[in-house]
mmCIF file of C-alpha atoms in Angstrom:
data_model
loop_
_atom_site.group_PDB
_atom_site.id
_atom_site.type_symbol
_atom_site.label_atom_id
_atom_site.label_comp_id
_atom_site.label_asym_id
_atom_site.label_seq_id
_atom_site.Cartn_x
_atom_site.Cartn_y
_atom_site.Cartn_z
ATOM 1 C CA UNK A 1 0.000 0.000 0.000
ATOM 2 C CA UNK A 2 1.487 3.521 -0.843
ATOM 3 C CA UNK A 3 1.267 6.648 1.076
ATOM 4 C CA UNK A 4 1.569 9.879 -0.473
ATOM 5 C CA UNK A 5 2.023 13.214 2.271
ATOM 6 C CA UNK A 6 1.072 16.968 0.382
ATOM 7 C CA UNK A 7 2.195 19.465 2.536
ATOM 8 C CA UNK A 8 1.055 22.907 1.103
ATOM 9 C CA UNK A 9 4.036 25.281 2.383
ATOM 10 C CA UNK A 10 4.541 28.778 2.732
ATOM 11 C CA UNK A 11 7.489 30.867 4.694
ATOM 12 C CA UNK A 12 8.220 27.143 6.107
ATOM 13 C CA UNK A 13 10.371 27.472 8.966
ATOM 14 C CA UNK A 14 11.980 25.195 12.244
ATOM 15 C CA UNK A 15 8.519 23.262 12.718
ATOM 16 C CA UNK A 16 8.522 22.750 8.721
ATOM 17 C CA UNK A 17 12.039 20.892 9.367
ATOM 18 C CA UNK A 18 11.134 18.893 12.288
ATOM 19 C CA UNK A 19 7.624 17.488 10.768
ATOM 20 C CA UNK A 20 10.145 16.174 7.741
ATOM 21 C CA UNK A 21 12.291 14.251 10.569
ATOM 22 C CA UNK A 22 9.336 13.129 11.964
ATOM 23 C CA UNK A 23 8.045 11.380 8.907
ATOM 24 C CA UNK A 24 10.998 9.788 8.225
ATOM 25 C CA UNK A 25 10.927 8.377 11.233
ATOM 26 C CA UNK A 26 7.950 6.515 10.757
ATOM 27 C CA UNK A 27 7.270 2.963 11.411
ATOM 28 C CA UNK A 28 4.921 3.122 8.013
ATOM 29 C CA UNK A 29 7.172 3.473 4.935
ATOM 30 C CA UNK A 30 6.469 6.630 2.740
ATOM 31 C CA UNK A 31 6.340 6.957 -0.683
ATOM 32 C CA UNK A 32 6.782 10.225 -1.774
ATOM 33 C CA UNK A 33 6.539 14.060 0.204
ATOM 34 C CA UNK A 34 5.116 16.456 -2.457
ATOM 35 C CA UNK A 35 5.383 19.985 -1.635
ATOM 36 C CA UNK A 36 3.162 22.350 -2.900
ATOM 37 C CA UNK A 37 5.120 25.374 -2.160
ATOM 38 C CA UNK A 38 3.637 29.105 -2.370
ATOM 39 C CA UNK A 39 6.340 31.691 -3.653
ATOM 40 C CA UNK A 40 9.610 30.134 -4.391
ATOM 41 C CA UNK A 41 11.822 32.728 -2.850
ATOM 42 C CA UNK A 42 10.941 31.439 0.682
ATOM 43 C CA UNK A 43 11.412 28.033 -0.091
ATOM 44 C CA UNK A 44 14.472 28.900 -0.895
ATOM 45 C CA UNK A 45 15.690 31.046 1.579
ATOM 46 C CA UNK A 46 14.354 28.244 3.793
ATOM 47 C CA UNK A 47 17.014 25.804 2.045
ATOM 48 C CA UNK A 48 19.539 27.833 2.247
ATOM 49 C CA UNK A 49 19.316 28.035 6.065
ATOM 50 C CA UNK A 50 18.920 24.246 7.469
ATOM 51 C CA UNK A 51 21.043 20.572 5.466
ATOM 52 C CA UNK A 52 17.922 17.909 6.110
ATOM 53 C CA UNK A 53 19.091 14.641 7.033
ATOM 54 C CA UNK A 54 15.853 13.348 4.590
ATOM 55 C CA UNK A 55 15.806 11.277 2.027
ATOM 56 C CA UNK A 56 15.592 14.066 -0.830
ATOM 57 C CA UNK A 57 14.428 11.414 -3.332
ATOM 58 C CA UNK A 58 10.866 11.183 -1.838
ATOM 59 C CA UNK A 59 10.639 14.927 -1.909
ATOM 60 C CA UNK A 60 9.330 16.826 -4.450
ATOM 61 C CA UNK A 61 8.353 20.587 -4.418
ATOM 62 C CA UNK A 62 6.253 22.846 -6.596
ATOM 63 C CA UNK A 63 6.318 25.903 -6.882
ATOM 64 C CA UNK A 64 2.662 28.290 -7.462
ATOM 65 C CA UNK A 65 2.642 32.390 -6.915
ATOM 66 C CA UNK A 66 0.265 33.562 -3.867
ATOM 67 C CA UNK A 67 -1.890 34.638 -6.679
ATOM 68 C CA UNK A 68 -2.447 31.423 -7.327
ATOM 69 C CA UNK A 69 -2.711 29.398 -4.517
ATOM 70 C CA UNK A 70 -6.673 28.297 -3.281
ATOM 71 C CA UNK A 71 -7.124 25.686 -0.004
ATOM 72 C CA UNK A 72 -9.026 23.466 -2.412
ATOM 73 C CA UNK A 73 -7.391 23.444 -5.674
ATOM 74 C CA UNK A 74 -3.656 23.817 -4.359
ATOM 75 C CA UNK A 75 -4.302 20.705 -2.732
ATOM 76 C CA UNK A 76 -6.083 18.875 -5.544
ATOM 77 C CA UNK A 77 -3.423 19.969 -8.088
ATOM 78 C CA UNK A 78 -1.502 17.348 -5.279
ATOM 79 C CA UNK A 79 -3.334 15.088 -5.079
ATOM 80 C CA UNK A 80 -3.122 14.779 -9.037
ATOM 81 C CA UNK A 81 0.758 14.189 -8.568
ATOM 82 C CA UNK A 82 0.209 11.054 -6.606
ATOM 83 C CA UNK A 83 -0.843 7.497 -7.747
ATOM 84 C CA UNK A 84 -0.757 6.382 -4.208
ATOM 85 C CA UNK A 85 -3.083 4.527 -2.465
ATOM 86 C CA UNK A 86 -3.313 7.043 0.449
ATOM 87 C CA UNK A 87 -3.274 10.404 0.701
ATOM 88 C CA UNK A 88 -2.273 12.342 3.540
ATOM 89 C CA UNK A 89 -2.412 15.854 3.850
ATOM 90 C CA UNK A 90 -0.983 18.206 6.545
ATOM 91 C CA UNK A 91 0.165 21.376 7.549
ATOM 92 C CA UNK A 92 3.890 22.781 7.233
ATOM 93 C CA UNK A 93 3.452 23.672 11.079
ATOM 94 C CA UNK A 94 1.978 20.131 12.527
ATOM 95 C CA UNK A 95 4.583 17.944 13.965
ATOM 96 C CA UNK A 96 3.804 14.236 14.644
ATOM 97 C CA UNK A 97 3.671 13.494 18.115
ATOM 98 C CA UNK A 98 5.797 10.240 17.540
ATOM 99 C CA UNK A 99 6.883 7.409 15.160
ATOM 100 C CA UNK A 100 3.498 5.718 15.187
ATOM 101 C CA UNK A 101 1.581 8.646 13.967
ATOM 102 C CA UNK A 102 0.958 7.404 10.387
ATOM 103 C CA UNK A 103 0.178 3.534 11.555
ATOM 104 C CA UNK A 104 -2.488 5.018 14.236
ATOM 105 C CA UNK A 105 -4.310 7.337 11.349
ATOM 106 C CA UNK A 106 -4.473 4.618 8.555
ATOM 107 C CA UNK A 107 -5.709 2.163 10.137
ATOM 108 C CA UNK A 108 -9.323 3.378 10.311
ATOM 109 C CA UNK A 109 -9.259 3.340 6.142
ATOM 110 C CA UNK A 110 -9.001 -0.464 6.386
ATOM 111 C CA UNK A 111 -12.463 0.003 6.609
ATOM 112 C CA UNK A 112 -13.233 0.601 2.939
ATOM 113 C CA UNK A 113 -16.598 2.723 4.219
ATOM 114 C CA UNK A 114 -14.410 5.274 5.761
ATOM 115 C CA UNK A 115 -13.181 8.118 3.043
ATOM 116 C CA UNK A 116 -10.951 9.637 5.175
ATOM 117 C CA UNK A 117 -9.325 9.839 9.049
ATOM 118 C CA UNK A 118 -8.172 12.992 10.820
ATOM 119 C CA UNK A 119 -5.134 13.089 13.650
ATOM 120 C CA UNK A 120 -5.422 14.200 17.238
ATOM 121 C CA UNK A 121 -4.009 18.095 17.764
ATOM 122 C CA UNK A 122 -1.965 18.464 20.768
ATOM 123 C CA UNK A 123 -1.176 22.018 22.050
ATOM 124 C CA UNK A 124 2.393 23.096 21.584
ATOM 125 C CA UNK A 125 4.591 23.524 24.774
ATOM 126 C CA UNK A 126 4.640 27.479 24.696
ATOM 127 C CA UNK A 127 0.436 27.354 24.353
ATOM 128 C CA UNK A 128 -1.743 29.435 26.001
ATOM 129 C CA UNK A 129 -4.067 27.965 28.686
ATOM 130 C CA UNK A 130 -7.263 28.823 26.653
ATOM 131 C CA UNK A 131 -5.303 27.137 23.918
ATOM 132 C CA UNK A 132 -5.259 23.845 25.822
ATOM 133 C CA UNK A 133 -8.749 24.111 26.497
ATOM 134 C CA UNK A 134 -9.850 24.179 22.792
ATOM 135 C CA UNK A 135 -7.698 21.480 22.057
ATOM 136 C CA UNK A 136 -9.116 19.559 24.304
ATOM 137 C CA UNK A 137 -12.490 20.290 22.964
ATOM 138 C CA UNK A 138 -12.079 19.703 19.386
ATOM 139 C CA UNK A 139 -9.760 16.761 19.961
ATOM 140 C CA UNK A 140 -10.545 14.727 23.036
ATOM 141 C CA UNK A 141 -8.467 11.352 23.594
ATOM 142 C CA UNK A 142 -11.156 8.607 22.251
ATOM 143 C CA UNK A 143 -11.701 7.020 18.383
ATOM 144 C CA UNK A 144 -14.852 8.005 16.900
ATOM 145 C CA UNK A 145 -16.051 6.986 13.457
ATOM 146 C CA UNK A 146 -19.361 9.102 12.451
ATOM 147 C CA UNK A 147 -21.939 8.860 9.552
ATOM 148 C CA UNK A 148 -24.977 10.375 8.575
ATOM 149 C CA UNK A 149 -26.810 8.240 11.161
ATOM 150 C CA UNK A 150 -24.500 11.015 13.981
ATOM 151 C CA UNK A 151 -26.383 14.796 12.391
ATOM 152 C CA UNK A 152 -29.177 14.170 15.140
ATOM 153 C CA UNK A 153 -26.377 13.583 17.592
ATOM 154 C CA UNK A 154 -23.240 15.814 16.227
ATOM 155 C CA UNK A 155 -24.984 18.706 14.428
ATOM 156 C CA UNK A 156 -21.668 20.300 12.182
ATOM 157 C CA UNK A 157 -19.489 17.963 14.109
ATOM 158 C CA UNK A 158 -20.964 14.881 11.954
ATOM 159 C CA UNK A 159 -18.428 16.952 9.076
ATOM 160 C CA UNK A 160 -15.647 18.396 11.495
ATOM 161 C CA UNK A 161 -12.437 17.060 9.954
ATOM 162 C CA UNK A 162 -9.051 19.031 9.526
ATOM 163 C CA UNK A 163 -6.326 18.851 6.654
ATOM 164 C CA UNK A 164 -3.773 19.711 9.402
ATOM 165 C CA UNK A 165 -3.288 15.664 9.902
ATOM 166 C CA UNK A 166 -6.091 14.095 7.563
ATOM 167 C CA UNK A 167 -5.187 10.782 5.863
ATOM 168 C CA UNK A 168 -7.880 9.837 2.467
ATOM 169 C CA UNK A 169 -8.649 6.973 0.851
ATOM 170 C CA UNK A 170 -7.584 7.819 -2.569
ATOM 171 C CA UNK A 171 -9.911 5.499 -4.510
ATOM 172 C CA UNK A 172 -12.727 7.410 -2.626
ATOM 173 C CA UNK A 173 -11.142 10.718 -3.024
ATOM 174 C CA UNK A 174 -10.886 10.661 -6.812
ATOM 175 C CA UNK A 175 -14.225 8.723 -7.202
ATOM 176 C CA UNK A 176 -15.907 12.110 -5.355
ATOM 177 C CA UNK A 177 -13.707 14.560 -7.190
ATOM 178 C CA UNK A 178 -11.905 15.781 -4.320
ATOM 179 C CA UNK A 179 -12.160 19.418 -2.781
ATOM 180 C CA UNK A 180 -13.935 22.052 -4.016
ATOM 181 C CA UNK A 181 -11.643 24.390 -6.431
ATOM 182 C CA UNK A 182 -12.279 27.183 -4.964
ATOM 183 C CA UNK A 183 -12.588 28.134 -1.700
ATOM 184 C CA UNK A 184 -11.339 30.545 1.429
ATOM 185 C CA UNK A 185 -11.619 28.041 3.868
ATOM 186 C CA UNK A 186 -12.894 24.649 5.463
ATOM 187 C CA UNK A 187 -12.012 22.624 2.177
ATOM 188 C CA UNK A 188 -12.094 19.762 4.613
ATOM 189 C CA UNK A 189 -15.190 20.092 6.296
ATOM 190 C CA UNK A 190 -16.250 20.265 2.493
ATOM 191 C CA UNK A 191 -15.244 16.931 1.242
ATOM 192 C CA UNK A 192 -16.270 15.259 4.484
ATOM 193 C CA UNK A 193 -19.960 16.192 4.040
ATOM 194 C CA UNK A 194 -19.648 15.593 0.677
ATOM 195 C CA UNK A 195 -18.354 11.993 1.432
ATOM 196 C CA UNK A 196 -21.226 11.678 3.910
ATOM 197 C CA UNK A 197 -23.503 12.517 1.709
ATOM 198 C CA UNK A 198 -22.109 9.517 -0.563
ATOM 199 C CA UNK A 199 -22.949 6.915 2.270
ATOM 200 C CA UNK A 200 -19.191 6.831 3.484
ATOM 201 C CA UNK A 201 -17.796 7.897 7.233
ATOM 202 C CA UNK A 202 -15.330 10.108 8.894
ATOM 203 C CA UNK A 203 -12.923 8.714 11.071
ATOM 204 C CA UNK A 204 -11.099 10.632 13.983
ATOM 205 C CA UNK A 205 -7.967 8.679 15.151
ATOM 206 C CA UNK A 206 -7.267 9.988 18.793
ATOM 207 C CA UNK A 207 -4.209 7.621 18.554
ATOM 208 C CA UNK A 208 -2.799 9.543 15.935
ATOM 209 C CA UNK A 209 -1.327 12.846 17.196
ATOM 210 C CA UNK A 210 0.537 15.817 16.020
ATOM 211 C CA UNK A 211 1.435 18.561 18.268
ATOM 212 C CA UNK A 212 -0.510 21.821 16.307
ATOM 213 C CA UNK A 213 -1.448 25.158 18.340
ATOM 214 C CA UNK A 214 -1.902 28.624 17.926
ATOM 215 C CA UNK A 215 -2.083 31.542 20.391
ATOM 216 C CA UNK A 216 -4.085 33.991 17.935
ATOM 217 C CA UNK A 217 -4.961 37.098 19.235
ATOM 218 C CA UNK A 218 -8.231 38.632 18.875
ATOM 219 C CA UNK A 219 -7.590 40.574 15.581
ATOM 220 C CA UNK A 220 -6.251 37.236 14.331
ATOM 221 C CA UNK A 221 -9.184 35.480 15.662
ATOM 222 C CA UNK A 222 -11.236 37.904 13.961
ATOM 223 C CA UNK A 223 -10.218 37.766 10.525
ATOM 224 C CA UNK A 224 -9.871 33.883 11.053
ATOM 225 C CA UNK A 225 -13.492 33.787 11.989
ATOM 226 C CA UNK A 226 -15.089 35.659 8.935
ATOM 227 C CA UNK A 227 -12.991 33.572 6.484
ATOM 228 C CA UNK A 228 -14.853 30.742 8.058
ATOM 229 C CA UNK A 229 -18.024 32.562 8.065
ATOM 230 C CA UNK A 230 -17.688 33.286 4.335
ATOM 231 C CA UNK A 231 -16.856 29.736 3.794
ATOM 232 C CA UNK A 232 -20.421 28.120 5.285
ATOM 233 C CA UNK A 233 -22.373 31.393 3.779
ATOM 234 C CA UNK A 234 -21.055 29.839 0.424
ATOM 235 C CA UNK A 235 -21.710 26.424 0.519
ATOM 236 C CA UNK A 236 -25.538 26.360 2.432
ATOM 237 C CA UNK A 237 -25.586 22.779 0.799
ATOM 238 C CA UNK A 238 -23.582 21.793 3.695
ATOM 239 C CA UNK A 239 -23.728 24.439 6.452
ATOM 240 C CA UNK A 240 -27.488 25.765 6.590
ATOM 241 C CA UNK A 241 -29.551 22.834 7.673
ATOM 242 C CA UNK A 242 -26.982 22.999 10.771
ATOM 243 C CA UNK A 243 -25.881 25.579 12.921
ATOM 244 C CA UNK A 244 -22.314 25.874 14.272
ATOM 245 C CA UNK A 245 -23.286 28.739 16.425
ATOM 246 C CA UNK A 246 -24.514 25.959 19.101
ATOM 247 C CA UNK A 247 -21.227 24.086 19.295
ATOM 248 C CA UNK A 248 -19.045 27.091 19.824
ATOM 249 C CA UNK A 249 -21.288 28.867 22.536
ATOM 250 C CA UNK A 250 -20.885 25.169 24.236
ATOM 251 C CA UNK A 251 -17.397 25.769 23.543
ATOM 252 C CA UNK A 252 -16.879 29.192 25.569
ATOM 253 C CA UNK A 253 -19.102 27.961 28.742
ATOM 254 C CA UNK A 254 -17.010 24.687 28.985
ATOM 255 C CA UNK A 255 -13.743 26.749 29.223
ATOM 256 C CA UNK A 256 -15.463 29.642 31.159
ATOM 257 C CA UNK A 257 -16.224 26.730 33.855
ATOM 258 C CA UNK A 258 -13.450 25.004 33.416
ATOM 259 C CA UNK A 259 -11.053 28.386 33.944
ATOM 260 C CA UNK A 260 -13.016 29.246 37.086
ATOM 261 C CA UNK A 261 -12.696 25.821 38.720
ATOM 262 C CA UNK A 262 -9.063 26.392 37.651
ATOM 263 C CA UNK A 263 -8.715 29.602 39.525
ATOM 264 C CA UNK A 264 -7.555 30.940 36.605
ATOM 265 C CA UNK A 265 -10.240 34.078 36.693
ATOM 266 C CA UNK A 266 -7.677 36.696 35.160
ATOM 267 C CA UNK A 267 -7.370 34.827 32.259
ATOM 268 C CA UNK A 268 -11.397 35.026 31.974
ATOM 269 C CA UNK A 269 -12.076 38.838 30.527
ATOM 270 C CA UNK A 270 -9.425 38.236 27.851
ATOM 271 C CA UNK A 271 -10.703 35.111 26.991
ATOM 272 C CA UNK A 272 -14.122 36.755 26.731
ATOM 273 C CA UNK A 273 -12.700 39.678 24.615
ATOM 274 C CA UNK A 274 -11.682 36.990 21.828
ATOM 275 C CA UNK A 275 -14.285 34.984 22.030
ATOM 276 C CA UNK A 276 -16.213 37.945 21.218
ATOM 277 C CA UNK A 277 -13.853 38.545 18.245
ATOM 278 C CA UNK A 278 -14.412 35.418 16.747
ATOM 279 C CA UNK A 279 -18.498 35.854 17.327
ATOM 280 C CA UNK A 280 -18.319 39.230 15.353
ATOM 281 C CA UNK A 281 -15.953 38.018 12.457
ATOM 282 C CA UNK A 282 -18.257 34.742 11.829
ATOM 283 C CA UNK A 283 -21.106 37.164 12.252
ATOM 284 C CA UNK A 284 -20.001 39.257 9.607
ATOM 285 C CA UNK A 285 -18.427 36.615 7.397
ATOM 286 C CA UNK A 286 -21.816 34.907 6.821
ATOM 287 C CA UNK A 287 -23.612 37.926 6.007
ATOM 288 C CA UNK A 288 -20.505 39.032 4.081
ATOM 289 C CA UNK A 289 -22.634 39.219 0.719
ATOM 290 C CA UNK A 290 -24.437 42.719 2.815
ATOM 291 C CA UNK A 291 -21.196 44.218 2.930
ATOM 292 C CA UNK A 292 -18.740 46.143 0.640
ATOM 293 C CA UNK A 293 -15.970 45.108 -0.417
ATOM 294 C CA UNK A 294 -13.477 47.421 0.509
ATOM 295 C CA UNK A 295 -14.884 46.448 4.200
ATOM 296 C CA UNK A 296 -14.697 42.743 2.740
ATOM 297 C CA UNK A 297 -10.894 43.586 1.959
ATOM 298 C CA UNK A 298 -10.151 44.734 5.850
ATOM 299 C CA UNK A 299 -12.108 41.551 7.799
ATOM 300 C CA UNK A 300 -10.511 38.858 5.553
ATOM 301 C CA UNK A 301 -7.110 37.073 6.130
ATOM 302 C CA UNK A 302 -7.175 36.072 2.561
ATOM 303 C CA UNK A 303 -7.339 39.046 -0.278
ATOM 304 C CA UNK A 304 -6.008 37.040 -2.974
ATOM 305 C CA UNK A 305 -9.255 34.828 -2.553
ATOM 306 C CA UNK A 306 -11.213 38.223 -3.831
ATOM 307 C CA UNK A 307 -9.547 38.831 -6.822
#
């Protein structure tokens, strides 16, 4: 069985390296690392600076202009590299936890119902409490394989599924045309309701970890949070018959309780502030059609996407 990783890259830097010595250090044998790299100059200025002790045969990088590059179709022009029987994409910045990473996340697609299986995301060493918290939330410590049968149950989380460790079927992946070409965010979440849709499952592999965090602040948060907002407002097929709203304010009490049983109140009224930064920026990301787009041009974290 062959395993293809894409990595889509861009400014890679130290974490970039150490996911590389990570997957060579695999107990499941890769076939080839394809880099889809955005702006070449960074790539190699990033060369330049660090001597990999990789194996630079199963590496191959492309190079595409930011101009260019799209969550969906960067990674599909990929996936169209590879003749492998798995596909496993992931973030320059998520690090596998250890050498069993890739035998823990394929193992669910033995099951040929399942079209694709997602990794665990640990919080980084330097994270912020709140950080941990979310973590936590979005990626608790037990398997779960959901279907259609799970909306009643799961709402949006039936389709919660995240590129940053996500391992496909490949057979399944081209028979459903992979991602969506175009599109400023949750490409992922995409597919997997897509794949639902098609009778197949989504896998979450709690054995399979990579360490992935991010202390965003709120401005960050913001313009994270209408990208997202923009992305269900354009694809109701998938996101209007369920709300997301639900999940996150279940979100924000769990770690408002959980920080006050902590005795951690201090870090409540910032928490609070950014929470309300991501409300706003969803907000105004779904309704972003209302708006102009100069105004468009100053939420998003993405301006090529509105050219």
């Amino acid at each position: 069985m062959l395993i293809d990783v894409i990595i889509p890259t861009h400014k890679p830097d130290k974490k970039f390296k150490q996911l590389l010595q990570m997957l060579e250090k695999q107990t499941v044998s890769i076939n080839r690392i394809i880099i889809m790299n955005t702006e070449e100059k960074y790539m190699d200025a990033f060369c330049n600076g660090y001597h990999f002790p990789m194996d630079y045969s199963k590496l191959s990088v492309f190079h595409l202009s930011k101009k260019e590059f799209d969550h969906g179709k960067t990674r599909n022009m990929g996936a169209a590299k590879s003749e492998a029987d798995i596909i496993l994409f992931m973030t320059q910045d998520a690090v596998p936890y250890n050498e069993k990473m890739i035998e823990a996340l394929i193992k669910p697609l033995e099951d040929e119902t399942v079209a694709c299986s997602y990794a665990r995301q640990l919080p980084d060493k330097d994270a912020s409490l709140v950080e941990q918290m979310t973590r936590d939330f979005n990626y608790p410590d037990k398997n779960r394989i959901k279907s259609k049968e799970d909306i009643p149950e799961l709402g949006i989380k039936t389709y919660f599924c995240s590129n940053v460790c996500c391992a496909y079927n490949a057979a399944v992946f081209r028979k459903l045309k992979g991602f969506v070409n175009h599109t400023i965010f949750n490409e992922d979440m995409i597919y997997a309701a897509k794949a639902v849709e098609n009778g197949y499952r989504i896998a979450y592999a709690a054995d399979a970890c990579v360490i992935h965090s991010h202390n965003y602040t709120g401005k960050q948060q913001f313009h994270r949070n209408f990208d997202l907002g923009v992305s269900q407002a354009e694809h109701p097929e998938v996101f209007e018959g369920i709300s997301s709203e639900s999940e996150g304010i279940r979100m924000v009490k769990n770690t408002l309780r959980a920080l006050k049983e902590a005795g951690k109140g201090r870090e409540i009224p910032p928490y609070i502030y950014i929470s309300a930064c991501k409300f706003v920026g969803y907000r105004m990301g779904r309704n972003f059609k209302r708006l102009p787009k100069r105004l468009i041009l100053k939420c998003t974290m993405s301006p090529f996407y509105w050219q």
